[in-house]
Amino acid sequence: MSALGHRAIVMGSGIAGLLAARVLSPHFAEVVVFERDDEAATPGPRGGVMQGRQLHTLLASGLEVMERLMPGLERELLSRGAIRSPDVGLTARAFKFGSWTIAGAIDVAMITMTRPLLESCVRERVSAIPNVVFRYGEAVEEVVYDRVEGRVTGVDSSPVGVAPGVEPLPAALVVDARGRGAPVAQMFKAWGAEPPDEETLGLNVGYSTVIVKKPAGFSADWFSVLLASTPPDSPAGMMHPIEDDQWIMAFCGRGAAKPPAGWEPLLDYAGRLPQPTIRDCMRLSTPVGELKVYNFLAAVRRRFDRARFHPNGLLVVGDAVCSFNPLYGQGMSIAVLEAGILEGLLAGANEEASEWREALWRGFYAQIAPILDKAWGQSFALDGLYPETKVRRGPGFALRKAAFLWAQKLSITEPVLRRRMMRTAQLLPEAPIGLGDLAASQWRLWRGRGSRVSPATFQAPGEALGGASSAPGPARQEHAVGL
Ligand SMILES: Cc1cc2nc3c(=O)[nH]c(=O)nc-3n(C[C@H](O)[C@H](O)[C@H](O)COP(=O)(O)OP(=O)(O)OC[C@H]3O[C@@H](n4cnc5c(N)ncnc54)[C@H](O)[C@@H]3O)c2cc1C
């Protein structure tokens, strides 16, 4: 039953901590999850995850692995109000770099919901595992490192607001899932060790999210809307359906172009986006609850994969390893992919092998590195185009920028490249897109110049109400092949 020891401890019960507990549970007699927040009586936003009120997209890669770890989860989410698009390539309405993109199958289903719904369904699943014990309202104060043994041996915790006074709880393995605020550097320094290097992308980006009730009788032939920004201008907007016939709408801007806090100013802001679609939907809808603003200064990647020191018996997961620009919806899905990797490594670990702890962290950081490289690279490519972003762009940046812009523009109308780029953005396995792929895509466009592909004839918001509304909407869009 407990191949790797009596107890594993997980610090933090966000998405990363919950999934870590799930994959640890078959390998330890007990898994104790410490969570600083109190147990919630009903699913809802909570203090320990302040970003939980903002729009949260679960990428297809994350959904796929979550479903494998918790079979039937998708069905349960849908029964509790999540909404499914069988193929977002056909139903997502996207405007970028001055044009509506074409529609076309990419074989990617997506479900959308609020983050509290997703987290509560996952929490219920993990709480139902008999050997997982939650200690709510208890913050971990210290991770105990035994210098003689050269490993982490447990944690010191205390109820929130009470000084620690009890014996540390011993564990064979401790997982740090305390989110982006996890005090990793302090922890390593307290052990007299050098913390891992950090890479940062200074973003200075602001988000405003509002939930609205859809107008009665609204039935559109599209699922979601993305109005991407055109660098150097940064205002962008997106909306998708969630529980209870509602939409969640998020606006994003950088530096002086951050979105405002009130409903009326936000309507104005929505009107300044490259298309009025979201503003028109706002005008047809009723806001529900408060509008929430979140400032995100920097994405941070801690390079555990290159660290000169790492204690055995400790694993760091989720945002505590790497936090991303929220705009690309990567954070939760990366946490899920990490859990999938941890599951595989635990299956091959054996307490009899004395070095299993070292093999675990070495294998874990080595295997998550390519996934983080890919997600971080996608963010760097786009974020680097905005003057507000503070990052070392390096000598080859001008060339990479030209290739990136070329790819973006081609993918508006060229279906093969669009499919690959959309699947890559979902962190699905796709070969990297190189200059040869862009040339081939350009050739396909030239060859087919004048013919038409899958025109995206999405309805304007007013049309989706059967013409009952007077709200102005963009006319149906049609796209010719050729740039
Ligand atoms: C504005 C915004 C929008 C976002 N949108 C998306 C999106 O669309 N899609 C997406 O995938 N991601 C999105 N993200 C990122 C996503 O929220 C994170 O990647 C994800 O929450 C990381 O999960 P985590 O479990 O690592 O950390 P968290 O969710 O931050 O959880 C950390 C947990 O640790 C607990 N904790 C902290 N300290 C202690 C302690 N000392 N003792 C015990 N418990 C402790 C906290 O209470 C919390 O429960 C967004 C982020 C932001 C800021």
Coordinates of C-alpha atoms and ligand atoms in Angstrom, one line a residue:
M1 CA 0.0 0.0 0.0
S2 CA 2.6 2.6 1.1
A3 CA 5.5 1.9 -1.2
L4 CA 7.3 5.1 -0.4
G5 CA 6.7 5.8 3.3
H6 CA 4.2 6.5 5.9
R7 CA 3.3 10.1 5.1
A8 CA 3.5 12.8 2.4
I9 CA 2.7 16.4 3.1
V10 CA 1.3 18.9 0.6
M11 CA 1.5 22.6 1.4
G12 CA -1.4 24.5 -0.2
S13 CA -4.6 23.2 -1.8
G14 CA -4.9 25.2 -5.0
I15 CA -5.1 23.3 -8.2
A16 CA -1.4 22.2 -8.0
G17 CA -1.7 21.0 -4.4
L18 CA -5.0 19.1 -4.9
L19 CA -3.6 17.3 -7.9
A20 CA -0.3 16.5 -6.2
A21 CA -2.3 15.0 -3.3
R22 CA -4.3 12.9 -5.8
V23 CA -1.2 11.4 -7.4
L24 CA 0.7 10.9 -4.1
S25 CA -2.2 9.1 -2.5
P26 CA -1.5 5.6 -3.9
H27 CA 2.1 5.7 -2.7
F28 CA 1.9 6.8 0.9
A29 CA -0.2 5.5 3.9
E30 CA -1.4 9.1 4.4
V31 CA -1.2 12.4 2.5
V32 CA -1.7 15.5 4.7
V33 CA -2.7 18.7 2.9
F34 CA -2.2 21.9 4.8
E35 CA -4.3 24.8 3.7
R36 CA -4.1 28.3 5.2
D37 CA -7.7 29.1 4.2
D38 CA -10.6 27.8 6.2
E39 CA -12.7 25.1 4.6
A40 CA -15.5 26.8 2.5
A41 CA -19.1 25.8 3.2
T42 CA -20.0 26.4 -0.4
P43 CA -17.8 26.7 -3.6
G44 CA -16.8 30.3 -4.1
P45 CA -13.8 32.7 -4.4
R46 CA -11.5 32.6 -1.4
G47 CA -8.8 34.7 0.2
G48 CA -5.8 32.3 -0.5
V49 CA -6.5 32.5 -4.3
M50 CA -7.2 36.1 -4.9
Q51 CA -7.1 35.6 -8.7
G52 CA -9.9 33.0 -8.4
R53 CA -12.5 35.7 -9.3
Q54 CA -10.8 36.4 -12.7
L55 CA -11.6 34.6 -15.9
H56 CA -9.8 31.2 -15.9
T57 CA -9.5 29.1 -19.0
L58 CA -8.6 25.5 -18.7
L59 CA -6.6 24.5 -21.8
A60 CA -7.4 21.2 -23.6
S61 CA -4.1 19.7 -22.5
G62 CA -5.0 20.3 -18.9
L63 CA -8.5 19.0 -19.3
E64 CA -7.2 15.8 -20.9
V65 CA -4.8 15.0 -18.1
M66 CA -7.3 16.0 -15.4
E67 CA -9.8 13.6 -16.9
R68 CA -7.2 10.8 -16.8
L69 CA -6.4 11.5 -13.2
M70 CA -10.1 11.9 -12.2
P71 CA -12.2 9.9 -14.6
G72 CA -15.7 11.4 -15.1
L73 CA -14.6 14.9 -14.0
E74 CA -15.6 16.5 -17.2
R75 CA -19.1 15.0 -17.1
E76 CA -19.5 16.2 -13.5
L77 CA -18.4 19.7 -14.4
L78 CA -20.9 19.8 -17.2
S79 CA -23.6 18.6 -14.9
R80 CA -22.8 21.4 -12.5
G81 CA -23.0 24.1 -15.2
A82 CA -19.8 24.1 -17.2
I83 CA -20.2 24.7 -20.9
R84 CA -18.6 22.6 -23.7
S85 CA -17.6 23.5 -27.2
P86 CA -16.9 20.3 -29.2
D87 CA -14.3 22.1 -31.3
V88 CA -13.1 25.6 -30.5
G89 CA -11.6 26.0 -33.9
L90 CA -15.1 26.1 -35.2
T91 CA -16.8 28.1 -32.5
A92 CA -14.3 30.6 -31.1
R93 CA -14.6 34.0 -32.6
A94 CA -11.2 35.6 -32.7
F95 CA -10.0 39.0 -33.9
K96 CA -6.3 39.6 -34.1
F97 CA -3.9 41.8 -36.0
G98 CA -6.7 43.7 -37.7
S99 CA -8.8 40.8 -39.0
W100 CA -11.3 38.2 -37.8
T101 CA -9.7 34.8 -38.2
I102 CA -11.2 32.0 -40.3
A103 CA -13.1 29.2 -38.7
G104 CA -12.0 25.6 -39.1
A105 CA -11.8 22.3 -37.2
I106 CA -8.8 21.9 -34.9
D107 CA -10.1 18.8 -33.0
V108 CA -9.9 20.6 -29.7
A109 CA -12.9 20.4 -27.3
M110 CA -13.0 22.9 -24.5
I111 CA -15.1 23.4 -21.4
T112 CA -15.5 26.7 -19.7
M113 CA -16.6 27.5 -16.1
T114 CA -15.6 29.7 -13.2
R115 CA -12.4 28.8 -11.4
P116 CA -14.3 28.1 -8.1
L117 CA -16.5 25.5 -9.8
L118 CA -13.5 23.7 -11.2
E119 CA -11.5 23.9 -7.9
S120 CA -14.5 22.7 -5.8
C121 CA -15.1 19.7 -8.1
V122 CA -11.5 18.7 -7.9
R123 CA -11.4 19.3 -4.1
E124 CA -14.4 17.0 -3.6
R125 CA -12.7 14.3 -5.6
V126 CA -9.5 14.6 -3.6
S127 CA -11.4 14.8 -0.3
A128 CA -13.1 11.6 -1.1
I129 CA -9.8 9.7 -1.2
P130 CA -9.7 7.8 2.1
N131 CA -6.0 8.4 3.0
V132 CA -6.0 12.2 2.1
V133 CA -6.4 14.4 5.2
F134 CA -7.0 18.1 4.9
R135 CA -5.9 20.5 7.7
Y136 CA -7.8 23.7 6.8
G137 CA -7.0 27.0 8.6
E138 CA -3.4 25.8 9.2
A139 CA -0.5 27.6 7.6
V140 CA 2.9 25.9 7.2
E141 CA 5.4 28.2 9.0
E142 CA 8.5 26.2 8.3
V143 CA 9.8 23.3 6.2
V144 CA 12.2 21.3 8.4
Y145 CA 15.5 20.5 6.8
D146 CA 17.8 17.9 8.5
R147 CA 21.4 18.9 7.7
V148 CA 22.8 15.6 8.9
E149 CA 20.4 13.5 6.9
G150 CA 20.6 16.1 4.1
R151 CA 16.9 16.0 3.5
V152 CA 13.6 17.7 4.3
T153 CA 11.9 15.7 7.1
G154 CA 8.6 17.4 7.7
V155 CA 6.9 20.7 8.3
D156 CA 6.0 23.0 11.2
S157 CA 2.5 24.4 11.0
S158 CA 0.1 26.3 13.1
P159 CA -3.6 27.4 13.0
V160 CA -3.7 30.8 11.3
G161 CA -3.1 33.5 13.9
V162 CA -1.5 31.1 16.5
A163 CA 2.2 30.9 17.1
P164 CA 3.7 27.4 16.2
G165 CA 4.2 25.4 19.4
V166 CA 3.7 21.8 18.4
E167 CA 6.2 19.2 17.2
P168 CA 6.9 19.3 13.5
L169 CA 4.9 16.7 11.5
P170 CA 7.4 14.2 10.0
A171 CA 7.0 13.2 6.3
A172 CA 8.9 11.1 3.8
L173 CA 8.1 13.7 1.1
V174 CA 7.0 17.4 1.2
V175 CA 5.4 19.1 -1.7
D176 CA 5.4 22.9 -1.9
A177 CA 2.2 24.1 -3.7
R178 CA 1.9 27.4 -1.9
G179 CA 1.5 29.3 -5.1
R180 CA 3.5 32.2 -6.6
G181 CA 4.0 33.7 -3.1
A182 CA 5.7 30.6 -1.7
P183 CA 8.8 31.9 0.2
V184 CA 11.2 29.6 -1.7
A185 CA 14.2 32.0 -1.5
Q186 CA 13.8 32.6 2.3
M187 CA 13.4 28.8 2.9
F188 CA 16.6 28.0 1.0
K189 CA 18.5 30.8 2.8
A190 CA 17.3 29.6 6.2
W191 CA 18.9 26.3 5.4
G192 CA 22.2 28.1 4.5
A193 CA 21.7 27.1 0.8
E194 CA 21.7 29.2 -2.4
P195 CA 18.1 29.6 -3.8
P196 CA 17.5 28.6 -7.4
D197 CA 18.0 31.4 -10.0
E198 CA 14.8 33.3 -11.0
E199 CA 13.9 34.5 -14.5
T200 CA 11.3 37.2 -14.7
L201 CA 9.1 38.8 -17.3
G202 CA 8.2 42.2 -16.1
L203 CA 4.6 42.6 -17.5
N204 CA 2.8 45.3 -15.5
V205 CA -0.5 44.0 -16.8
G206 CA -3.9 44.7 -15.4
Y207 CA -7.1 42.6 -15.5
S208 CA -10.7 43.5 -15.0
T209 CA -13.2 40.7 -14.9
V210 CA -17.0 41.0 -14.8
I211 CA -19.7 38.3 -14.8
V212 CA -22.9 39.2 -16.6
K213 CA -26.3 37.5 -17.0
K214 CA -26.8 36.7 -20.7
P215 CA -29.9 38.3 -22.2
A216 CA -33.0 36.1 -22.3
G217 CA -33.4 34.3 -25.6
F218 CA -29.8 34.8 -26.7
S219 CA -28.6 32.0 -28.9
A220 CA -25.4 32.6 -30.9
D221 CA -23.6 30.4 -33.4
W222 CA -20.3 31.1 -31.5
F223 CA -19.0 30.0 -28.1
S224 CA -16.4 32.6 -27.1
V225 CA -14.9 35.9 -28.2
L226 CA -11.3 36.9 -28.2
L227 CA -10.4 40.5 -29.2
A228 CA -6.6 40.3 -29.2
S229 CA -4.5 43.4 -28.9
T230 CA -2.2 44.6 -31.7
P231 CA 1.2 45.5 -30.3
P232 CA 2.3 48.0 -29.2
D233 CA -1.4 48.8 -28.2
S234 CA -2.3 46.4 -25.4
P235 CA -6.0 46.6 -24.6
A236 CA -7.6 43.2 -25.2
G237 CA -10.9 41.5 -24.2
M238 CA -12.3 38.0 -24.1
M239 CA -15.5 36.4 -23.0
H240 CA -16.8 32.9 -22.6
P241 CA -19.9 31.2 -21.2
I242 CA -20.0 29.9 -17.7
E243 CA -22.6 28.4 -15.2
D244 CA -26.1 29.8 -14.9
D245 CA -26.5 31.3 -18.3
Q246 CA -23.8 33.8 -17.6
W247 CA -20.8 35.1 -19.5
I248 CA -17.5 35.9 -17.9
M249 CA -15.7 38.9 -19.6
A250 CA -12.1 39.8 -19.0
F251 CA -10.3 42.9 -20.1
C252 CA -6.5 43.3 -20.1
G253 CA -4.1 46.1 -20.7
R254 CA -0.6 47.1 -19.9
G255 CA 1.0 50.1 -18.2
A256 CA -1.2 53.2 -18.6
A257 CA -3.7 51.1 -20.7
K258 CA -4.8 48.9 -17.8
P259 CA -8.6 48.4 -17.7
P260 CA -10.7 50.5 -15.2
A261 CA -12.7 49.2 -12.3
G262 CA -16.3 50.5 -12.7
W263 CA -19.0 49.2 -15.1
E264 CA -19.5 52.4 -17.1
P265 CA -15.7 53.1 -17.5
L266 CA -15.3 49.4 -18.5
L267 CA -18.1 49.8 -21.2
D268 CA -16.0 52.7 -22.6
Y269 CA -12.9 50.6 -22.5
A270 CA -14.7 47.8 -24.3
G271 CA -15.7 50.3 -26.9
R272 CA -12.1 51.1 -27.6
L273 CA -11.1 47.5 -28.4
P274 CA -10.5 46.6 -32.0
Q275 CA -14.1 45.4 -32.4
P276 CA -17.2 46.3 -30.5
T277 CA -18.5 42.7 -30.0
I278 CA -17.9 42.4 -26.2
R279 CA -19.2 46.0 -25.6
D280 CA -22.3 45.0 -27.5
C281 CA -22.8 41.9 -25.4
M282 CA -22.2 44.0 -22.2
R283 CA -25.0 46.4 -23.3
L284 CA -27.4 43.5 -23.7
S285 CA -26.5 42.0 -20.4
T286 CA -26.9 42.6 -16.7
P287 CA -23.8 42.6 -14.5
V288 CA -23.8 40.1 -11.6
G289 CA -21.8 40.8 -8.5
E290 CA -18.8 43.1 -8.3
L291 CA -16.3 43.9 -11.0
K292 CA -12.8 42.6 -10.0
V293 CA -9.5 44.1 -10.8
Y294 CA -6.1 42.3 -10.5
N295 CA -2.6 43.7 -11.2
F296 CA 0.0 41.3 -12.3
L297 CA 3.5 42.8 -12.2
A298 CA 5.7 39.9 -13.3
A299 CA 5.8 36.3 -14.3
V300 CA 8.5 34.4 -12.4
R301 CA 10.3 31.1 -13.3
R302 CA 12.4 29.5 -10.6
R303 CA 15.1 27.4 -12.2
F304 CA 15.0 24.3 -10.0
D305 CA 16.2 22.3 -13.0
R306 CA 19.5 24.2 -12.9
A307 CA 19.8 24.7 -9.1
R308 CA 23.2 23.9 -7.6
F309 CA 21.5 22.7 -4.4
H310 CA 18.2 20.9 -3.9
P311 CA 17.2 19.1 -0.8
N312 CA 16.0 15.5 -1.1
G313 CA 12.5 15.0 0.2
L314 CA 11.1 18.3 -1.3
L315 CA 9.3 19.0 -4.6
V316 CA 8.0 22.4 -5.7
V317 CA 5.0 22.5 -8.0
G318 CA 2.6 24.8 -9.8
D319 CA 3.0 28.6 -9.5
A320 CA 5.6 28.1 -6.9
V321 CA 7.9 26.9 -9.7
C322 CA 6.7 29.1 -12.5
S323 CA 3.9 31.7 -12.8
F324 CA 2.8 32.9 -16.2
N325 CA 1.1 35.9 -17.8
P326 CA -2.5 35.0 -17.1
L327 CA -3.6 36.2 -20.5
Y328 CA -2.6 32.9 -22.1
G329 CA -4.5 30.7 -19.6
Q330 CA -1.5 28.4 -18.9
G331 CA -1.0 28.2 -15.1
M332 CA -3.6 25.7 -14.1
S333 CA -3.0 23.4 -17.1
I334 CA 0.8 23.5 -16.4
A335 CA 0.0 22.4 -12.8
V336 CA -2.1 19.5 -14.2
L337 CA 0.6 18.4 -16.7
E338 CA 3.1 18.5 -13.8
A339 CA 0.8 16.2 -11.8
G340 CA 0.7 13.8 -14.7
I341 CA 4.5 13.7 -14.8
L342 CA 4.7 13.2 -11.0
E343 CA 2.3 10.3 -11.3
G344 CA 4.6 8.6 -13.8
L345 CA 7.7 9.1 -11.7
L346 CA 6.0 7.9 -8.5
A347 CA 4.9 4.7 -10.3
G348 CA 8.6 3.9 -11.0
A349 CA 9.9 4.9 -7.5
N350 CA 10.7 2.3 -4.8
E351 CA 11.5 2.9 -1.2
E352 CA 14.0 0.1 -1.3
A353 CA 16.1 2.2 -3.7
S354 CA 17.8 4.5 -1.2
E355 CA 18.1 7.3 -3.7
W356 CA 14.4 7.5 -4.6
R357 CA 14.0 11.0 -3.3
E358 CA 16.8 12.4 -5.3
A359 CA 15.7 10.5 -8.4
L360 CA 12.2 12.0 -7.9
W361 CA 13.2 15.7 -7.9
R362 CA 15.8 15.3 -10.6
G363 CA 13.3 13.5 -12.8
F364 CA 10.5 15.9 -12.0
Y365 CA 12.4 19.1 -12.8
A366 CA 14.0 17.6 -15.9
Q367 CA 10.7 16.4 -17.3
I368 CA 8.7 19.6 -16.6
A369 CA 11.4 21.8 -18.0
P370 CA 10.5 21.3 -21.7
I371 CA 6.8 22.1 -20.9
L372 CA 7.8 25.2 -19.0
D373 CA 10.2 26.2 -21.8
K374 CA 7.3 26.0 -24.4
A375 CA 4.8 28.0 -22.3
W376 CA 7.4 30.6 -21.2
G377 CA 8.6 30.9 -24.8
Q378 CA 5.1 31.5 -26.1
S379 CA 4.7 34.3 -23.6
F380 CA 8.1 35.8 -24.2
A381 CA 7.4 35.9 -28.0
L382 CA 4.2 37.9 -27.6
D383 CA 4.9 39.9 -24.4
G384 CA 8.3 40.9 -25.8
L385 CA 6.5 42.9 -28.4
Y386 CA 5.1 45.4 -25.9
P387 CA 7.3 48.3 -24.8
E388 CA 6.0 47.9 -21.2
T389 CA 7.6 44.4 -20.9
K390 CA 10.8 44.4 -18.9
V391 CA 12.9 41.5 -20.2
R392 CA 16.3 41.0 -21.9
R393 CA 15.3 40.6 -25.5
G394 CA 18.7 39.5 -26.7
P395 CA 20.5 39.9 -30.1
G396 CA 18.2 37.7 -32.2
F397 CA 15.0 39.4 -31.1
A398 CA 14.3 41.5 -34.2
L399 CA 14.4 38.3 -36.3
R400 CA 12.3 36.3 -33.9
K401 CA 9.8 39.2 -33.8
A402 CA 9.5 39.3 -37.6
A403 CA 8.9 35.5 -37.7
F404 CA 6.4 35.7 -34.9
L405 CA 4.4 38.5 -36.6
W406 CA 4.6 36.7 -39.9
A407 CA 3.2 33.5 -38.3
Q408 CA 0.4 35.5 -36.6
K409 CA -0.7 37.1 -39.8
L410 CA -0.5 33.9 -41.9
S411 CA -2.6 32.1 -39.3
I412 CA -5.5 34.5 -39.7
T413 CA -6.4 33.0 -43.0
E414 CA -4.2 29.8 -43.6
P415 CA -6.0 26.8 -42.0
V416 CA -3.0 24.4 -41.7
L417 CA -0.8 26.9 -39.8
R418 CA -3.8 28.2 -37.8
R419 CA -4.6 24.7 -36.6
R420 CA -1.1 24.0 -35.5
M421 CA -0.8 27.4 -33.7
M422 CA -4.1 27.0 -31.9
R423 CA -3.2 23.4 -30.8
T424 CA 0.2 24.7 -29.6
A425 CA -1.4 27.4 -27.6
Q426 CA -3.5 24.7 -25.9
L427 CA -0.1 23.1 -24.9
L428 CA -1.0 20.0 -26.9
P429 CA 1.8 17.9 -28.4
E430 CA 2.8 19.7 -31.7
A431 CA 6.1 19.9 -33.4
P432 CA 7.7 23.4 -33.1
I433 CA 6.8 25.7 -35.9
G434 CA 9.9 26.8 -37.9
L435 CA 10.6 29.1 -40.8
G436 CA 10.1 26.3 -43.2
D437 CA 6.5 25.8 -42.0
L438 CA 5.8 29.5 -42.4
A439 CA 7.2 29.5 -46.0
A440 CA 5.0 26.4 -46.7
S441 CA 2.0 28.2 -45.3
Q442 CA 2.7 31.4 -47.3
W443 CA 3.0 29.2 -50.4
R444 CA -0.4 27.6 -49.7
L445 CA -1.9 31.0 -49.5
W446 CA -0.3 32.3 -52.7
R447 CA -1.3 29.1 -54.6
G448 CA -4.9 29.4 -53.4
R449 CA -5.2 33.2 -53.8
G450 CA -8.7 34.2 -54.7
S451 CA -10.4 31.1 -53.5
R452 CA -12.3 31.1 -50.2
V453 CA -11.9 29.0 -47.1
S454 CA -14.5 28.4 -44.3
P455 CA -15.7 32.0 -44.1
A456 CA -16.3 32.8 -40.4
T457 CA -19.9 34.0 -40.6
F458 CA -20.5 34.4 -36.9
Q459 CA -23.5 36.3 -35.8
A460 CA -23.2 39.7 -34.3
P461 CA -24.7 39.9 -30.7
G462 CA -27.8 41.7 -32.0
E463 CA -28.5 39.0 -34.5
A464 CA -28.2 36.3 -31.8
L465 CA -31.2 37.8 -30.1
G466 CA -33.2 37.3 -33.3
G467 CA -32.8 40.9 -34.3
A468 CA -34.7 41.9 -31.2
S469 CA -31.9 44.2 -30.0
S470 CA -30.9 47.5 -31.4
A471 CA -27.4 47.0 -30.3
P472 CA -25.0 47.6 -33.2
G473 CA -22.9 44.5 -34.0
P474 CA -20.3 43.9 -36.6
A475 CA -21.7 42.5 -39.8
R476 CA -21.1 38.8 -40.5
Q477 CA -17.5 38.3 -41.5
E478 CA -16.2 36.5 -44.5
H479 CA -12.6 35.8 -45.3
A480 CA -10.8 35.4 -48.5
V481 CA -7.6 33.4 -48.8
G482 CA -4.6 35.6 -49.3
L483 CA -2.9 38.3 -47.2
Ligands
LIG1 C1 -5.6 37.4 -13.1 C2 -5.2 36.0 -13.3 C3 -5.9 35.2 -14.2 C4 -5.5 33.9 -14.5 N1 -6.1 33.2 -15.5 C5 -5.8 31.9 -15.7 C6 -6.4 31.2 -16.7 O1 -7.2 31.7 -17.5 N2 -6.1 29.9 -16.9 C7 -5.1 29.3 -16.1 O2 -4.8 28.1 -16.2 N3 -4.5 30.0 -15.1 C8 -4.8 31.3 -14.9 N4 -4.2 32.0 -13.9 C9 -3.1 31.3 -13.2 C10 -3.7 30.4 -12.1 O3 -4.5 31.1 -11.2 C11 -2.5 29.8 -11.3 O4 -1.6 29.2 -12.3 C12 -3.0 28.6 -10.5 O5 -3.8 29.1 -9.5 C13 -1.7 28.0 -9.8 O6 -2.2 27.1 -8.9 P1 -1.3 26.8 -7.6 O7 -2.0 25.6 -6.9 O8 0.1 26.6 -7.9 O9 -1.4 28.1 -6.7 P2 -2.6 28.8 -6.0 O10 -3.8 28.6 -6.8 O11 -2.2 30.2 -5.8 O12 -2.8 28.0 -4.6 C14 -1.9 28.2 -3.5 C15 -2.6 27.6 -2.3 O13 -1.6 27.6 -1.2 C16 -2.2 28.1 0.0 N5 -1.2 28.6 0.9 C17 -0.3 29.6 0.7 N6 0.6 29.7 1.7 C18 0.3 28.7 2.5 C19 0.9 28.2 3.7 N7 1.9 28.8 4.3 N8 0.4 27.1 4.4 C20 -0.7 26.5 3.8 N9 -1.3 26.9 2.7 C21 -0.8 28.0 2.0 C22 -3.2 29.2 -0.5 O14 -4.2 29.5 0.4 C23 -3.7 28.5 -1.8 O15 -4.8 27.7 -1.5 C24 -4.5 33.3 -13.7 C25 -3.8 34.1 -12.7 C26 -4.2 35.4 -12.5 C27 -3.4 36.2 -11.5

